[in-house]
mmCIF file of C-alpha atoms and ligand atoms in Angstrom:
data_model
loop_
_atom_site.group_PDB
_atom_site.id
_atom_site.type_symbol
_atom_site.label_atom_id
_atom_site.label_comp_id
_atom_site.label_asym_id
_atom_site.label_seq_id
_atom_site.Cartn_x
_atom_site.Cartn_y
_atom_site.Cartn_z
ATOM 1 C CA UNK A 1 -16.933 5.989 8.103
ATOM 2 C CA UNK A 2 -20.095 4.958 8.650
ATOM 3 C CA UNK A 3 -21.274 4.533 5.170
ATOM 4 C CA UNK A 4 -18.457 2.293 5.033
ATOM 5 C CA UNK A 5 -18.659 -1.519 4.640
ATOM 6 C CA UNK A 6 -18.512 -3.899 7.659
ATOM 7 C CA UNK A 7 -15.520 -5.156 8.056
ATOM 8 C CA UNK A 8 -15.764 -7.239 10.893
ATOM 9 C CA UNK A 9 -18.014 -9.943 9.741
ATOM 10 C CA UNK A 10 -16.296 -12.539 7.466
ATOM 11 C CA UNK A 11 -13.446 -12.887 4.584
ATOM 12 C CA UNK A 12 -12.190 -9.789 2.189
ATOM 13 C CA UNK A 13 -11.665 -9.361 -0.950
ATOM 14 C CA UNK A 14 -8.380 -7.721 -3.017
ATOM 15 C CA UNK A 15 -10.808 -5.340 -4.284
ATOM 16 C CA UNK A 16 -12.073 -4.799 -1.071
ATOM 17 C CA UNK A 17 -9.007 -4.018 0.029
ATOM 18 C CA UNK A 18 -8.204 -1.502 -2.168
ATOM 19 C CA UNK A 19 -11.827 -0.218 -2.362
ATOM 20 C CA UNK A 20 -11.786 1.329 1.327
ATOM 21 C CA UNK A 21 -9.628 4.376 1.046
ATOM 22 C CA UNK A 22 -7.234 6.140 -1.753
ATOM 23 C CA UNK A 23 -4.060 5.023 0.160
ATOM 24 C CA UNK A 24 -2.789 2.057 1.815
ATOM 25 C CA UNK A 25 -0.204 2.957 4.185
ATOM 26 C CA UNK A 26 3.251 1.034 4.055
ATOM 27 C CA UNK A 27 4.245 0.643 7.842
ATOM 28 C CA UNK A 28 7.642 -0.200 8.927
ATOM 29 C CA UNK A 29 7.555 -1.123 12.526
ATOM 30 C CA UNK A 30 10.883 -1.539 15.056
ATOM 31 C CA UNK A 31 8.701 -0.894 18.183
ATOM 32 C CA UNK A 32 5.924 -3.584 19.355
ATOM 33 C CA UNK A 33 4.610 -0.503 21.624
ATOM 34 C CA UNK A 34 3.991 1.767 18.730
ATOM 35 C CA UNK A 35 1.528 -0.338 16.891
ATOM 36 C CA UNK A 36 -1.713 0.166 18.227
ATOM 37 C CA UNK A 37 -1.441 4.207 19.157
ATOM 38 C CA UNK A 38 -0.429 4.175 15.162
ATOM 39 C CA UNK A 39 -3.455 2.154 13.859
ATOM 40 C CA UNK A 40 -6.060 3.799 16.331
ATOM 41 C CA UNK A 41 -3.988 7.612 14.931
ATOM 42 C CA UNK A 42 -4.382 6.019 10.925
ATOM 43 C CA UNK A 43 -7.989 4.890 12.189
ATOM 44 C CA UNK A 44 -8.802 8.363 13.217
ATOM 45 C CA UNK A 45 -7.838 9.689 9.879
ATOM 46 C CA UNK A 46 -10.213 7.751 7.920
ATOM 47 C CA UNK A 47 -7.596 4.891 6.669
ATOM 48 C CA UNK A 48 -8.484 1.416 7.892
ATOM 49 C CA UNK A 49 -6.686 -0.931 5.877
ATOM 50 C CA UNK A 50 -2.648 -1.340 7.428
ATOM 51 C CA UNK A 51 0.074 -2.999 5.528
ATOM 52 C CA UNK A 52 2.588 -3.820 8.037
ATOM 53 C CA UNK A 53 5.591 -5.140 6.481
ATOM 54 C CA UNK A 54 7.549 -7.838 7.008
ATOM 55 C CA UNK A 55 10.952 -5.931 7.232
ATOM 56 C CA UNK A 56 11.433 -5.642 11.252
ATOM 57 C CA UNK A 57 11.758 -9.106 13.532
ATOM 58 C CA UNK A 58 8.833 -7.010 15.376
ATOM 59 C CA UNK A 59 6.125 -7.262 12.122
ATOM 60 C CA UNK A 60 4.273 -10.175 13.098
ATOM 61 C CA UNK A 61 3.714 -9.056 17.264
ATOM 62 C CA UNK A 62 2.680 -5.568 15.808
ATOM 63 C CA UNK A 63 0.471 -7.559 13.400
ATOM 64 C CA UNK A 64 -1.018 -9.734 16.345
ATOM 65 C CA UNK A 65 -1.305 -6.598 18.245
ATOM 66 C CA UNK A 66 -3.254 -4.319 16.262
ATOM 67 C CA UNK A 67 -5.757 -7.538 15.076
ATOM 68 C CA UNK A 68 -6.506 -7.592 18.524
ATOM 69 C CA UNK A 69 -6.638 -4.373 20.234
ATOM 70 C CA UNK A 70 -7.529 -2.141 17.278
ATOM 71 C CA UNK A 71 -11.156 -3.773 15.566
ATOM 72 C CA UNK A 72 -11.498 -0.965 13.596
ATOM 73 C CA UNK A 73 -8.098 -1.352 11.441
ATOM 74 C CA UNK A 74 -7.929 -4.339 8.839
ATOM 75 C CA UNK A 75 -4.394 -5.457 9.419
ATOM 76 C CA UNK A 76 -2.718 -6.697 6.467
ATOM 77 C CA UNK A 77 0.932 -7.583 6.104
ATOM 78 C CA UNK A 78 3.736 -6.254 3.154
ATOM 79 C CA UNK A 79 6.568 -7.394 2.159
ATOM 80 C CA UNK A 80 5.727 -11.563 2.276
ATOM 81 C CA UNK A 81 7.395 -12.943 0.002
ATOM 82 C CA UNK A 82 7.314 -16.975 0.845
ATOM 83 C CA UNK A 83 4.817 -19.200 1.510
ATOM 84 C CA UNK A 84 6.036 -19.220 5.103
ATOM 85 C CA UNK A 85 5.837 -15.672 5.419
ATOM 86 C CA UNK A 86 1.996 -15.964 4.367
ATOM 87 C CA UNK A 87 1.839 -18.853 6.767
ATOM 88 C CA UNK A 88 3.287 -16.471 9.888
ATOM 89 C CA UNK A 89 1.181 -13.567 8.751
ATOM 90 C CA UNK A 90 -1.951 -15.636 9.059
ATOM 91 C CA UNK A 91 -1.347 -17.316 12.689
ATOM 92 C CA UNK A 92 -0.473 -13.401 13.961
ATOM 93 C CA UNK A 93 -3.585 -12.043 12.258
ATOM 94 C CA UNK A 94 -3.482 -10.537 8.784
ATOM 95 C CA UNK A 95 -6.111 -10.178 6.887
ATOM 96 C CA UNK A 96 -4.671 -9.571 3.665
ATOM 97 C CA UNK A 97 -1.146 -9.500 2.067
ATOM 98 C CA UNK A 98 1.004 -7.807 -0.283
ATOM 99 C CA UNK A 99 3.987 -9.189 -1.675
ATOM 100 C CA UNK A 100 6.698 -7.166 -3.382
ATOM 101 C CA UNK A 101 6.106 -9.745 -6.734
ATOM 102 C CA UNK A 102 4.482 -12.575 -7.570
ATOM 103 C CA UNK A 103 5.172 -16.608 -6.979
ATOM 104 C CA UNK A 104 2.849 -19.481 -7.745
ATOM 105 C CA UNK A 105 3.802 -20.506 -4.005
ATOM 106 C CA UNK A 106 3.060 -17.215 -2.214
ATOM 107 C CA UNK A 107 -0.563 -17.302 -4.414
ATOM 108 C CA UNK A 108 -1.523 -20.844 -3.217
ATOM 109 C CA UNK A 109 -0.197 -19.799 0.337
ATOM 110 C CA UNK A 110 -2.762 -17.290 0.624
ATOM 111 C CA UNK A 111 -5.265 -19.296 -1.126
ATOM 112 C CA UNK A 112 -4.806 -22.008 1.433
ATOM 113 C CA UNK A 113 -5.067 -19.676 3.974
ATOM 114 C CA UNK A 114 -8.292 -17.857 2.755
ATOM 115 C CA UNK A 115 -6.604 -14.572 2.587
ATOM 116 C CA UNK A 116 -6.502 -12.124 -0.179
ATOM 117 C CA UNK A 117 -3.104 -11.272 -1.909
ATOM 118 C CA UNK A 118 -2.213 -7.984 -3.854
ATOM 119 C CA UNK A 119 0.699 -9.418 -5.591
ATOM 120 C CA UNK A 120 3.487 -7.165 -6.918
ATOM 121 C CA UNK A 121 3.807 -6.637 -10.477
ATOM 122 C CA UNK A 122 6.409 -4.901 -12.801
ATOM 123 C CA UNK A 123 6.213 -6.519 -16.234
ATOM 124 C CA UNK A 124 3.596 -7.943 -19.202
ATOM 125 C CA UNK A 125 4.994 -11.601 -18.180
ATOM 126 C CA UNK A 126 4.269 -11.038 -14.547
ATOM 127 C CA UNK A 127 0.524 -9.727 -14.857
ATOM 128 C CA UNK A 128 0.500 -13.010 -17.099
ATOM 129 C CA UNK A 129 1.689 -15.047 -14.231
ATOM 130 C CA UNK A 130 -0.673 -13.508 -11.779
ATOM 131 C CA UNK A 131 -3.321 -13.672 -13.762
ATOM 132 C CA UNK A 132 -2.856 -17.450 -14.504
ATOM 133 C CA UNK A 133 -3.545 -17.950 -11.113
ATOM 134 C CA UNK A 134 -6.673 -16.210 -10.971
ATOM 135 C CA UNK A 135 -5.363 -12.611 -9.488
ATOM 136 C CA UNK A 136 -6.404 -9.776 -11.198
ATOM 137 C CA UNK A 137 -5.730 -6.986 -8.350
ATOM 138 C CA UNK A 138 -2.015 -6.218 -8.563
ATOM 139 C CA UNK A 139 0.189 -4.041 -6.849
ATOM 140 C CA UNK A 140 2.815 -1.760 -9.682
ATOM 141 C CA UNK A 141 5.988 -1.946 -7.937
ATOM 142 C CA UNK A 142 7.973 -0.253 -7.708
ATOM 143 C CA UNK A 143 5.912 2.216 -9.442
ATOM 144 C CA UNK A 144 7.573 5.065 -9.888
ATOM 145 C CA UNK A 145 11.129 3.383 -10.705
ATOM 146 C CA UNK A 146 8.846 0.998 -13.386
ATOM 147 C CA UNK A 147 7.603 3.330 -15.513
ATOM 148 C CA UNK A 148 5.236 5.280 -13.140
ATOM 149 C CA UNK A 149 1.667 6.532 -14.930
ATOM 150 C CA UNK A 150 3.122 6.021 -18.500
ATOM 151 C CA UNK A 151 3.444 2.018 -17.891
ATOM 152 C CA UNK A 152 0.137 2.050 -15.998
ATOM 153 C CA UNK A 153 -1.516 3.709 -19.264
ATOM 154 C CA UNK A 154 0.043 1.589 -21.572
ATOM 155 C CA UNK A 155 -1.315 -1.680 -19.521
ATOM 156 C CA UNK A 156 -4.722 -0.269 -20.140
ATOM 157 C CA UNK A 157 -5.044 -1.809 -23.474
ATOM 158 C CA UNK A 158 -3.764 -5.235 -23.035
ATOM 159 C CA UNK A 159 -4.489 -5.422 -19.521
ATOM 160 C CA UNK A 160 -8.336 -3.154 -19.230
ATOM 161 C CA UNK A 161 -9.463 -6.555 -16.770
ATOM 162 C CA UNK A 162 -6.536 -5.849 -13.797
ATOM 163 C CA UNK A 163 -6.736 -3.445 -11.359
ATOM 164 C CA UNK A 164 -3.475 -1.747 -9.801
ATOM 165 C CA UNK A 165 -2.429 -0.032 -6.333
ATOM 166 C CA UNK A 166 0.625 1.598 -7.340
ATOM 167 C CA UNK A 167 3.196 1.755 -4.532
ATOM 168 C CA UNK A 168 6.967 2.748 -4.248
ATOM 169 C CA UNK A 169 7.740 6.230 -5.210
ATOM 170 C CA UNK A 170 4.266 7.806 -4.424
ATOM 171 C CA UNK A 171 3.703 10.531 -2.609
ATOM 172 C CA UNK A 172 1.374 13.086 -1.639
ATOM 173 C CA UNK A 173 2.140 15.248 -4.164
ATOM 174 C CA UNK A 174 1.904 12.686 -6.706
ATOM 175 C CA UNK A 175 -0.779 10.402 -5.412
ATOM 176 C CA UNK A 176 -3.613 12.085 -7.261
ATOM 177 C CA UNK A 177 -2.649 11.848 -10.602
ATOM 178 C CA UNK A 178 -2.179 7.578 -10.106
ATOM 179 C CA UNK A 179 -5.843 7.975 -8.856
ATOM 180 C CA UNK A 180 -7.272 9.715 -11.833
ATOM 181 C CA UNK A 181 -6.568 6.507 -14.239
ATOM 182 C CA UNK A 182 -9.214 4.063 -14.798
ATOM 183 C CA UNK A 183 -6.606 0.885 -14.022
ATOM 184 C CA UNK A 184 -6.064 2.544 -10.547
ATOM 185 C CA UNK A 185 -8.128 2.038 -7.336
ATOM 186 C CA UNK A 186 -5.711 3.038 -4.926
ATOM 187 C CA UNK A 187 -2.199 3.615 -4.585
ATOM 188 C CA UNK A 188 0.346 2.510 -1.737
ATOM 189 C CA UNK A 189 2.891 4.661 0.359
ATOM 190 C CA UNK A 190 5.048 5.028 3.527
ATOM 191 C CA UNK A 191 4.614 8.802 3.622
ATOM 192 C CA UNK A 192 1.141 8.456 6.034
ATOM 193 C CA UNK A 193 4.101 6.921 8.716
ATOM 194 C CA UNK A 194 6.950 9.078 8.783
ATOM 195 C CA UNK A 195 9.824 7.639 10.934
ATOM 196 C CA UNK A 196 10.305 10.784 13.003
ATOM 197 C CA UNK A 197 6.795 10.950 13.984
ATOM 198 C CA UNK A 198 6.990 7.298 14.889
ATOM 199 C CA UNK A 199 9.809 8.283 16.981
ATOM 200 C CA UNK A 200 8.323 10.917 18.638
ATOM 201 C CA UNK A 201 5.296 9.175 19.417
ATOM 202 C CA UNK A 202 3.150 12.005 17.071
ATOM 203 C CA UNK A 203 0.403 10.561 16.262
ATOM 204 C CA UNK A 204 -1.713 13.612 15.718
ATOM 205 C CA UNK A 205 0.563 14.289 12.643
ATOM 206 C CA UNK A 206 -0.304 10.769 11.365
ATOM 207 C CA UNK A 207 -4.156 11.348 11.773
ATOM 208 C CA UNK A 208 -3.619 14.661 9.828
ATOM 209 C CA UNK A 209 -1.603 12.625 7.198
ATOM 210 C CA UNK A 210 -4.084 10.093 6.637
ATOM 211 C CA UNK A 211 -6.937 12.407 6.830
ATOM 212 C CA UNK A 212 -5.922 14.563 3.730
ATOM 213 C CA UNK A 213 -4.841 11.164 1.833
ATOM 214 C CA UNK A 214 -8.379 9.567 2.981
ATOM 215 C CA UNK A 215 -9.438 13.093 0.775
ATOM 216 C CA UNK A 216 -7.755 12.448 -2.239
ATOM 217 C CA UNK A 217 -10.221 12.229 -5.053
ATOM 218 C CA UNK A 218 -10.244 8.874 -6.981
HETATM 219 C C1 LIG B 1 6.755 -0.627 -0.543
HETATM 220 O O1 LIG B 1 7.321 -1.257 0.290
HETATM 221 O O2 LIG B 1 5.719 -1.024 -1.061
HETATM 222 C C2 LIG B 1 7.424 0.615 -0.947
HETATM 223 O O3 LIG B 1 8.749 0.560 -0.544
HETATM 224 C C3 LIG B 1 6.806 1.840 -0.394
HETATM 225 O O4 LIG B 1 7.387 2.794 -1.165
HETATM 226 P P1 LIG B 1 7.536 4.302 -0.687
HETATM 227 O O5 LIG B 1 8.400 4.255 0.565
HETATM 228 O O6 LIG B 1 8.232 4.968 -1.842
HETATM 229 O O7 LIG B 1 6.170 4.828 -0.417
#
């Protein structure tokens, strides 16, 4: 870890963002008391940057909590797909966001709010769109369901400027062969947070999850 950038000191980039470690975790919270034993257990396991998505009326208190009791994490947020949503993220905390596709509205949100965005893309048109507005770090989603390595490979040639985290279908048993392509700095997943051991409070098994995925070559 040490080797690792500061993150504490100022403003991120998207590429930072997807720089720090092979996988970006896609957490789905229900429980406000969960969130910080998960980041410090992700922490632990060498993954530092959290998407917390916006699919629970809990997302934004976990959000708030982990900015403030867990320094170590960068706590971003998924699944914001308004400008309000960007606007919410931002008062709890975040310090990045991913969106499921792209709007000109969510893009000036986060521009307003000095926060990067990893926009979702599935399309030609909407790489276009994103890159219009001056983003040229996507997410492929859903990646798998969209074409999966074959699309990414194809975007190569038009596309050899934008950089992709592939998320929605990924695994660990697939996650390494999105990582080998050039167009790929890391990929996106839920499987570093499985429910049960969110239920059960296991947070050794999520260290040991995001330890092997903080190994993945890339
Ligand atoms: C996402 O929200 O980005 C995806 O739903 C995560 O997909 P996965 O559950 O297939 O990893």
């Amino acid at each position: 870890m040490d080797v690792k950038m500061d993150l504490a000191a100022g403003s991120l980039t998207a590429l930072q963002v997807m720089q720090d470690a092979a996988v970006i975790p896609v957490i789905v919270l229900t429980d406000v008391a969960h969130a910080v034993p998960l980041a410090r257990a992700l922490v632990a396991g060498g993954i530092r940057m959290l998407e917390v998505t916006l699919r629970t009326p809990q997302a934004l208190a976990c959000i708030e909590a982990i900015a403030r009791d867990v320094p170590e994490a960068v706590v971003g947020a998924g699944t914001a797909r308004s400008a309000a949503d960007v606007q919410a993220c931002a008062m709890a905390g975040a310090r990045f966001i991913v969106s499921p596709g792209y709007t000109h509205a969510v893009g000036g949100a986060c521009r307003d709010a000095h926060l990067p965005l990893l926009p979702g893309v599935a399309t030609a048109s909407e790489i276009m769109a994103a890159q219009e507005d001056g983003f040229t770090e996507l997410k492929f989603f859903p990646a798998l369901q969209a074409g999966g390595l074959a699309m990414l490979k194809a975007w190569s040639g038009p596309f050899g400027d934008v950089k992709f985290c592939p998320t929605g279908g990924i695994t660990a048993a697939n996650a390494a062969e999105f990582l080998a392509l050039p167009n790929v700095v890391c990929v996106g997943g839920s499987w570093l947070v499985p429910a049960d051991a969110l239920a059960r409070g296991d947070w050794s098994r999520v260290t040991e999850l995001a330890r092997q995925a903080s190994e993945l070559p890339r």
